[in-house]
Amino acid sequence: MAQTVRETARDGLPKGFRGAELGWPELHRIPHPPYRLPLLGDVVGASRRTPMQDSLRYARRLGPIFRRRAFGKEFVFVWGASLAADLADETRFAKHVGLGVANLRPVAGDGLFTAYNHEPNWQLAHDVLAPGFSREAMAGYHVMMLDVAARLTGQWDLAEAAGRTVDVPGDMTKLTLETIARTGFGHDFGSFERPRLHPFVTAMVGTLGYAQRLNTVPAPLAPWLLRDASRRNAADIAYLNRTVDELVRARRAAGGTGGGSGSGTGDLLDRMLATAHPETGERLSPENVRRQVITFLVAGHETTSGALSFALHYLARHPEIAARARAEVDRVWGDTEAPGYEQVARLRYVRRVLDESLRLWPTAPGFAREAREDTVLGGTYPMRRGAWALVLTGMLHRDPEVWGPDAERFDPDRFDAKAVRARAPHTFKPFGTGARACIGRQFALHEATLVLGLLLRRYDLRPDPGYRLRVTERLTLMPEGLRLRLDRRAPASPAPAARTGDAGTAREEGAGNAGSASRCPVHRAGE
């Protein structure tokens, strides 16, 4: 029954729809926007380009649980902290693959992000790849992260010397793509040597955008309305597949030695090709290896580039916060040219800046949860087995009952140790929740904290006074048109190292301080 409900919810509603067919027997009790139109649904005042930001606006008007209907599809959104915490209960709820995520299955199949819960390759891949995010592995990636960051600063030095602005989202995308490609797969896309983004990024953005567009048109009309877009999407998928197939072919020809011995102790690709499951002895099939590589290349850079871009926007707009973060970098790193792995974990205020940016603009703006069995959400809303809801993360992170009446204000001190301890669990969820939470979140957090520290130490960031934050949606969120001016700073003078007992070490559910990387991050990613 769960599979039937899942497919119905994703692909559209049958004739004679009733809420019970989505697994919500009392759907009528959940509010929806006014001016609902027959057939079209809740489209008055809505934009096809910004469905998630539209949902944030509806959330403020309709409350902690609401529904939207578009072209015969009904979606239930949840953002109230108590309801979201209930959905985080792994004994009653699991990940639901729906909305745009399911639309990515033609390219990512049963990869870690897009696999259905009943598909066995998810657990197999997770168990094989989890050691690739251990503390030991992360320390090995750190050196390559520094190398890629040096390529970024080389480009930014040239822009600063010439008085040019820098394209923040574009350059952060180059940085994070090269980082995951180098650390995970021993591959160099040459992004910084190209005048434009690598075709892999163009194809990736195309597939993400197409997946979102599928949710904004009536399913029966999609083949006609999106005919040209569908052809482009097929070409984009073919390009992604060819690129990854060539990458894997080169690794096999080299004997499978990208970052280690080829016995499964090297980089992520080595593990995919050479490591058997420790209990069952199973290995990933060639097709699944391709899907996992695409998943990591896409998810491993798209969300991190967005997080860095939002953080740099806020640092440029709040010079007093940037000065405080920069003082920490100077104090902790001193005149060390290449900070060590452990030194990044000690940038506790920089990490708060990153967390606060992820609070206001979680680059993965929602995650869906489905009922394992018949249950009642929050003691109020009955759900049948397979019924699902989308947790609207950007609004959960703005719940005034949790974050206060000034929840829209950028304030990194919301993530100091005392504030984190005072908050209820499951109120900060930029990486999802449960067993299917992002396996690479500590990788992303270490990379982003390192890069912010390097850029703050090297540059003063100056915003365009006329710029107002605009957010583009392609399943993930990214600032649109963000450019900054740079002023090169004089080298920092040596300063005393920070005390290791800084009060910023406590963190909610491992989603806080970068110092949590000193423990194995893999288990924490599944909490």
XYZ file of C-alpha atoms in Angstrom:
527
model
C 0.000 0.000 0.000
C 2.840 2.423 0.854
C 4.265 2.153 -2.648
C 0.851 2.745 -4.228
C 0.319 5.887 -2.160
C 3.847 7.099 -2.931
C 3.411 6.754 -6.681
C -0.025 8.388 -6.572
C 1.281 11.353 -4.616
C 4.176 11.896 -6.986
C 2.507 11.391 -10.327
C -0.804 13.186 -9.781
C -4.232 12.593 -8.327
C -6.806 10.245 -9.829
C -10.227 11.399 -10.911
C -12.535 11.870 -7.935
C -9.647 12.744 -5.597
C -10.274 12.717 -1.882
C -7.790 13.452 0.882
C -7.890 9.836 2.050
C -6.332 8.751 -1.251
C -3.201 10.673 -0.250
C -3.293 9.057 3.151
C -4.725 12.107 4.951
C -8.284 11.076 5.933
C -9.053 14.533 7.360
C -7.262 16.655 4.783
C -10.068 19.208 4.934
C -8.879 20.230 8.407
C -5.567 21.461 6.967
C -5.812 25.068 5.672
C -4.998 26.054 2.104
C -4.537 29.410 0.332
C -7.639 31.406 -0.609
C -8.898 31.754 -4.165
C -8.373 28.127 -5.125
C -9.302 27.663 -8.788
C -10.889 24.554 -10.316
C -8.332 22.340 -12.076
C -5.517 24.865 -11.623
C -5.547 24.893 -7.812
C -3.655 27.461 -5.720
C -1.999 29.411 -8.515
C -3.271 32.926 -7.780
C -0.212 35.032 -6.949
C 2.129 32.040 -7.332
C 5.245 31.889 -9.483
C 6.529 28.867 -11.369
C 10.074 30.103 -10.787
C 9.884 30.457 -6.998
C 7.562 27.750 -5.616
C 9.540 27.358 -2.400
C 9.568 31.087 -1.648
C 5.855 31.190 -2.433
C 5.407 28.445 0.161
C 7.275 30.542 2.735
C 4.803 33.363 2.150
C 1.816 31.022 2.443
C 3.292 29.522 5.616
C 3.293 32.881 7.373
C -0.407 33.296 6.588
C -1.677 29.746 7.058
C 0.211 28.453 10.078
C 2.417 25.489 11.006
C 0.723 23.002 8.673
C -0.947 23.838 5.378
C -1.551 22.435 1.911
C -1.196 23.611 -1.641
C -2.780 22.247 -4.767
C -1.475 22.757 -8.280
C -2.692 21.092 -11.471
C -4.310 18.206 -9.639
C -1.462 17.584 -7.200
C -1.980 18.183 -3.496
C 0.983 18.770 -1.173
C 1.027 19.039 2.610
C 3.666 21.347 4.130
C 4.803 21.351 7.751
C 7.017 23.900 9.460
C 5.880 24.179 13.062
C 8.701 23.017 15.351
C 6.608 20.523 17.330
C 5.159 18.939 14.187
C 8.585 18.789 12.517
C 10.008 17.123 15.620
C 7.223 14.544 15.447
C 8.067 13.824 11.798
C 11.694 13.288 12.844
C 10.665 10.230 14.883
C 12.393 7.410 12.979
C 10.174 4.744 14.548
C 7.086 6.267 12.881
C 8.378 8.143 9.853
C 10.957 7.638 7.094
C 12.286 9.616 4.145
C 9.826 10.118 1.322
C 11.167 10.422 -2.207
C 8.747 12.755 -3.942
C 8.371 16.176 -5.552
C 11.487 17.168 -7.486
C 13.654 14.492 -5.864
C 11.710 11.720 -7.578
C 12.011 13.649 -10.834
C 15.795 13.221 -10.581
C 15.605 9.440 -10.668
C 16.184 9.262 -14.458
C 19.710 10.535 -13.798
C 20.446 9.432 -10.200
C 18.306 6.285 -9.964
C 18.821 4.464 -6.675
C 21.717 6.665 -5.597
C 21.962 7.646 -1.946
C 19.806 10.761 -2.318
C 17.094 9.466 -4.645
C 16.720 5.806 -3.607
C 13.389 4.622 -2.248
C 13.558 3.164 1.246
C 12.795 -0.343 0.014
C 15.665 -0.365 -2.527
C 18.614 -2.389 -1.175
C 21.367 -0.378 -2.867
C 20.868 2.527 -0.480
C 21.986 0.598 2.598
C 24.724 -1.174 0.638
C 26.183 2.099 -0.656
C 25.823 3.821 2.706
C 27.711 1.074 4.543
C 30.442 0.913 1.901
C 30.938 4.688 1.704
C 30.494 5.730 5.343
C 34.203 5.174 6.192
C 35.005 7.683 3.457
C 33.710 10.372 5.825
C 35.573 9.257 8.919
C 37.872 11.657 10.738
C 40.937 10.021 9.163
C 39.502 10.351 5.664
C 38.444 13.956 6.287
C 41.952 14.900 7.413
C 43.241 13.496 4.130
C 40.765 15.567 2.116
C 41.848 18.738 3.935
C 45.082 19.101 1.954
C 43.234 18.905 -1.367
C 40.648 21.410 -0.102
C 43.482 23.842 0.576
C 44.874 23.315 -2.916
C 41.532 24.049 -4.596
C 40.992 27.097 -2.371
C 44.382 28.431 -3.504
C 43.150 28.281 -7.107
C 40.131 30.362 -6.094
C 42.192 32.993 -4.288
C 44.560 33.169 -7.256
C 41.596 34.167 -9.423
C 40.262 36.588 -6.814
C 43.682 38.239 -6.419
C 43.667 39.003 -10.148
C 40.123 40.421 -9.928
C 41.042 42.559 -6.910
C 44.154 43.916 -8.586
C 42.136 44.845 -11.675
C 39.351 46.445 -9.626
C 36.791 43.927 -10.895
C 33.944 42.444 -8.908
C 33.752 38.679 -8.442
C 30.840 36.431 -9.334
C 30.270 34.796 -5.947
C 27.829 31.974 -6.852
C 29.765 31.147 -10.018
C 33.117 31.009 -8.249
C 31.757 29.076 -5.268
C 30.323 26.549 -7.727
C 33.727 26.156 -9.371
C 35.364 25.754 -5.971
C 32.993 23.124 -4.607
C 32.842 21.141 -7.857
C 36.634 20.918 -7.992
C 36.784 20.019 -4.298
C 34.414 17.055 -4.468
C 35.841 15.939 -7.820
C 39.421 16.008 -6.505
C 38.804 14.542 -3.059
C 36.201 11.993 -4.042
C 37.183 10.919 -7.519
C 40.704 12.130 -8.281
C 39.410 14.231 -11.166
C 40.128 17.816 -12.190
C 37.455 19.626 -14.211
C 39.733 22.618 -14.788
C 36.968 24.963 -13.666
C 39.220 27.893 -12.811
C 40.961 27.766 -16.150
C 37.672 28.127 -18.052
C 36.007 31.445 -18.897
C 32.616 29.868 -18.198
C 31.291 27.131 -15.941
C 32.203 23.577 -16.909
C 29.591 21.880 -19.140
C 29.024 19.394 -16.310
C 27.649 22.238 -14.185
C 25.490 23.487 -17.050
C 24.040 20.002 -17.533
C 23.533 19.576 -13.804
C 21.702 22.897 -13.481
C 19.566 21.883 -16.450
C 18.506 18.600 -14.846
C 17.732 20.284 -11.523
C 15.683 22.969 -13.219
C 13.789 20.452 -15.326
C 13.002 18.345 -12.248
C 11.460 21.390 -10.608
C 9.485 22.397 -13.703
C 7.830 18.979 -13.788
C 6.088 19.920 -10.546
C 4.605 23.080 -12.044
C 2.720 21.686 -15.023
C -0.171 19.212 -15.263
C 1.307 15.715 -15.580
C -0.821 14.728 -18.625
C 0.274 17.877 -20.484
C 3.972 17.715 -19.578
C 5.024 15.813 -22.745
C 3.621 18.650 -24.886
C 4.317 21.689 -22.705
C 7.876 20.606 -21.934
C 8.741 18.922 -25.223
C 11.823 21.035 -25.961
C 12.855 21.092 -22.309
C 12.512 17.314 -22.190
C 14.873 16.917 -25.146
C 17.403 19.207 -23.476
C 17.052 17.265 -20.250
C 17.709 13.981 -22.042
C 20.838 15.510 -23.591
C 21.945 16.813 -20.177
C 21.499 13.369 -18.606
C 23.422 11.751 -21.439
C 26.282 14.213 -20.924
C 26.397 13.577 -17.170
C 26.444 9.823 -17.791
C 29.227 10.087 -20.398
C 31.337 12.269 -18.141
C 31.053 9.886 -15.208
C 31.559 6.792 -17.365
C 34.819 8.275 -18.677
C 35.923 9.108 -15.155
C 35.253 5.544 -13.959
C 36.865 4.047 -17.060
C 40.043 6.045 -16.425
C 40.156 4.879 -12.824
C 39.736 1.235 -13.786
C 42.467 1.584 -16.418
C 44.771 3.006 -13.742
C 44.138 -0.002 -11.542
C 41.725 1.741 -9.203
C 44.260 3.854 -7.335
C 42.790 7.300 -6.949
C 43.736 8.074 -3.396
C 45.020 4.907 -1.837
C 46.023 1.358 -2.505
C 43.014 0.436 -4.608
C 41.858 -1.929 -1.909
C 39.046 0.284 -0.795
C 41.167 2.520 1.429
C 41.495 5.374 -1.069
C 38.964 7.967 -2.176
C 35.221 7.503 -2.631
C 35.585 6.055 -6.116
C 38.111 3.488 -4.893
C 35.617 2.429 -2.274
C 32.811 2.159 -4.794
C 34.896 -0.003 -7.131
C 36.900 -2.127 -4.732
C 35.084 -2.432 -1.400
C 32.680 -5.219 -0.536
C 30.054 -4.855 2.167
C 31.716 -5.936 5.429
C 28.913 -8.363 6.303
C 27.308 -9.541 3.060
C 30.282 -9.308 0.682
C 28.091 -7.501 -1.872
C 29.578 -4.912 -4.198
C 28.047 -1.972 -6.005
C 27.055 -2.739 -9.577
C 28.612 -0.657 -12.400
C 25.274 1.075 -12.959
C 24.953 1.955 -9.291
C 28.540 3.229 -9.180
C 27.634 5.653 -11.960
C 24.561 6.789 -10.046
C 26.490 7.279 -6.817
C 29.221 9.285 -8.560
C 26.622 11.573 -10.154
C 24.875 11.920 -6.786
C 28.076 12.968 -5.028
C 29.225 15.306 -7.791
C 25.847 17.059 -7.878
C 24.842 17.021 -4.210
C 28.441 17.314 -3.035
C 28.938 20.721 -4.564
C 25.572 22.306 -5.343
C 24.388 22.825 -1.768
C 27.807 23.794 -0.388
C 28.306 26.446 -3.056
C 24.949 27.939 -2.110
C 25.787 27.911 1.605
C 29.102 29.689 0.974
C 27.444 32.246 -1.298
C 24.769 33.153 1.263
C 27.394 33.360 4.027
C 29.572 35.716 1.959
C 26.528 37.866 1.201
C 25.772 38.280 4.900
C 29.411 38.871 5.834
C 29.644 41.651 3.238
C 26.414 43.205 4.500
C 27.440 43.019 8.163
C 31.000 44.365 8.456
C 30.909 44.188 12.256
C 30.232 40.436 12.057
C 32.918 40.009 9.399
C 35.397 41.867 11.632
C 34.630 39.603 14.572
C 34.991 36.483 12.424
C 38.223 37.781 10.895
C 39.664 38.519 14.342
C 39.004 34.916 15.290
C 40.778 33.656 12.162
C 43.786 35.874 12.875
C 43.890 34.746 16.493
C 43.494 31.013 15.832
C 45.591 30.708 12.673
C 48.110 33.465 13.286
C 50.529 33.716 10.364
C 50.174 30.039 9.425
C 50.072 29.998 5.639
C 48.230 26.675 5.399
C 46.025 26.024 8.443
C 45.877 22.438 9.630
C 42.818 20.242 9.832
C 42.378 20.731 13.571
C 42.758 24.506 13.266
C 39.623 24.696 11.155
C 37.624 23.024 13.916
C 38.620 25.866 16.237
C 36.958 28.578 14.133
C 33.875 28.538 16.283
C 32.502 31.971 15.450
C 33.092 31.465 11.715
C 31.112 28.276 12.070
C 28.285 30.201 13.719
C 28.224 32.521 10.697
C 27.850 29.499 8.448
C 25.123 27.969 10.620
C 23.169 31.217 10.714
C 23.371 31.481 6.924
C 22.060 27.910 6.664
C 19.295 28.783 9.079
C 17.947 31.637 6.985
C 18.610 29.995 3.619
C 19.027 26.227 3.897
C 20.196 25.447 0.397
C 18.246 22.182 0.445
C 14.995 23.961 1.335
C 12.893 21.004 2.459
C 12.745 17.288 3.077
C 9.794 14.929 2.878
C 8.734 12.340 5.447
C 6.236 9.500 5.099
C 4.387 7.480 7.711
C 5.691 3.945 8.255
C 2.316 2.878 9.675
C -1.022 4.531 10.414
C -0.347 7.292 12.925
C -1.482 10.719 14.128
C 0.820 13.667 13.501
C 1.159 15.933 16.518
C -1.754 14.150 18.150
C -4.109 15.998 15.769
C -3.752 14.984 12.104
C -4.405 11.309 11.194
C -2.050 9.856 8.571
C -2.338 6.518 6.842
C 0.688 4.411 6.100
C 2.527 6.009 3.164
C 1.031 9.476 3.653
C 3.707 12.129 3.464
C 4.444 15.766 4.195
C 7.184 18.187 3.218
C 9.062 19.841 6.075
C 9.604 23.420 4.923
C 13.063 23.899 6.418
C 13.366 27.599 5.668
C 10.209 28.267 7.684
C 11.067 25.794 10.453
C 14.239 27.872 10.863
C 12.083 30.994 11.190
C 9.541 29.649 13.681
C 9.163 32.555 16.136
C 8.411 30.156 18.981
C 11.948 28.798 18.579
C 13.973 31.665 17.122
C 12.119 34.640 18.604
C 10.265 37.577 17.051
C 13.433 38.697 15.238
C 13.878 35.384 13.411
C 14.493 37.183 10.099
C 17.539 38.976 11.522
C 21.015 37.599 10.788
C 22.643 36.852 14.148
C 25.395 34.201 14.420
C 25.162 34.270 18.229
C 22.009 32.180 17.924
C 24.520 29.336 17.632
C 26.678 29.996 20.652
C 26.855 27.060 23.040
C 24.333 28.394 25.567
C 21.721 29.215 22.922
C 22.104 25.816 21.256
C 21.654 23.974 24.566
C 18.506 25.970 25.296
C 16.763 25.038 22.050
C 14.611 21.969 21.592
C 15.935 19.176 19.353
C 15.034 19.008 15.650
C 14.729 22.774 15.185
C 17.811 23.170 12.950
C 17.718 20.766 10.007
C 19.706 22.033 7.003
C 20.899 18.489 6.210
C 17.643 16.590 6.656
C 17.004 14.109 9.415
C 17.259 10.486 10.399
C 19.018 7.602 8.726
C 18.714 9.303 5.332
C 20.285 12.604 6.431
C 23.165 13.859 4.286
C 26.061 11.429 4.629
C 28.562 14.121 3.654
C 27.490 16.927 5.916
C 30.708 17.046 7.949
C 32.656 17.173 4.675
C 30.571 20.157 3.566
C 30.830 21.935 6.907
C 34.599 21.512 7.125
C 35.077 22.694 3.541
C 32.827 25.731 3.989
C 34.372 26.763 7.323
C 37.882 26.440 5.874
C 37.020 28.527 2.810
C 35.298 31.271 4.817
C 38.327 31.481 7.095
C 40.725 31.742 4.146
C 38.669 34.431 2.401
C 38.119 36.499 5.541
C 41.836 36.454 6.306
C 42.748 37.550 2.780
C 40.039 40.076 1.796
C 37.714 42.760 2.992
C 34.371 42.124 1.290
C 32.474 45.087 -0.134
C 28.876 44.680 -1.349
C 27.161 46.475 -4.193
C 25.047 49.093 -2.330
C 22.233 48.641 -4.828
C 22.050 44.856 -4.565
C 19.034 43.269 -2.886
C 19.118 39.579 -2.196
C 17.277 37.571 -4.824
C 17.104 33.806 -4.529
C 16.989 31.510 -7.525
C 15.448 28.053 -7.174
C 16.571 24.918 -8.987
C 15.513 22.454 -6.280
C 18.378 23.986 -4.313
C 18.619 27.682 -3.429
C 21.300 30.117 -4.560
C 21.721 33.915 -4.423
C 21.093 35.371 -7.855
C 23.431 37.938 -9.351
C 25.577 38.301 -6.237
C 28.842 40.121 -6.931
C 31.321 41.540 -4.409
C 34.281 43.889 -4.527
C 37.468 42.833 -2.757
C 40.180 44.723 -0.902
C 43.312 42.706 -0.255
C 44.325 42.760 3.408
C 47.849 43.023 4.737
C 49.134 39.720 6.160
C 48.028 39.112 9.739
C 50.615 39.472 12.470
C 51.192 36.455 14.724
C 48.679 36.186 17.541
C 48.208 33.854 20.487
C 46.356 30.661 19.666
C 42.809 30.338 20.928
C 42.176 28.229 23.981
C 40.903 24.789 23.124
C 38.281 25.114 25.839
C 36.328 27.822 24.008
C 32.700 27.875 25.062
C 31.498 27.217 21.528
C 32.004 23.470 21.508
C 28.505 22.302 22.364
C 26.246 21.652 19.380
C 22.734 20.557 18.689
C 22.605 17.128 17.055
C 26.046 17.555 15.522
C 24.705 20.337 13.306
C 26.649 23.016 15.092
C 30.315 23.439 15.810
C 32.945 22.314 13.357
C 34.816 20.885 16.312
C 32.432 17.935 16.149
C 34.607 16.656 13.301
C 37.096 15.516 15.935
C 34.714 12.627 16.489
C 33.622 10.235 13.778
C 31.032 12.208 11.770
C 29.428 9.239 10.056
C 27.258 8.110 12.929
C 26.228 11.690 13.654
C 25.119 12.199 10.068
C 22.459 9.558 10.600
C 21.096 10.853 13.893
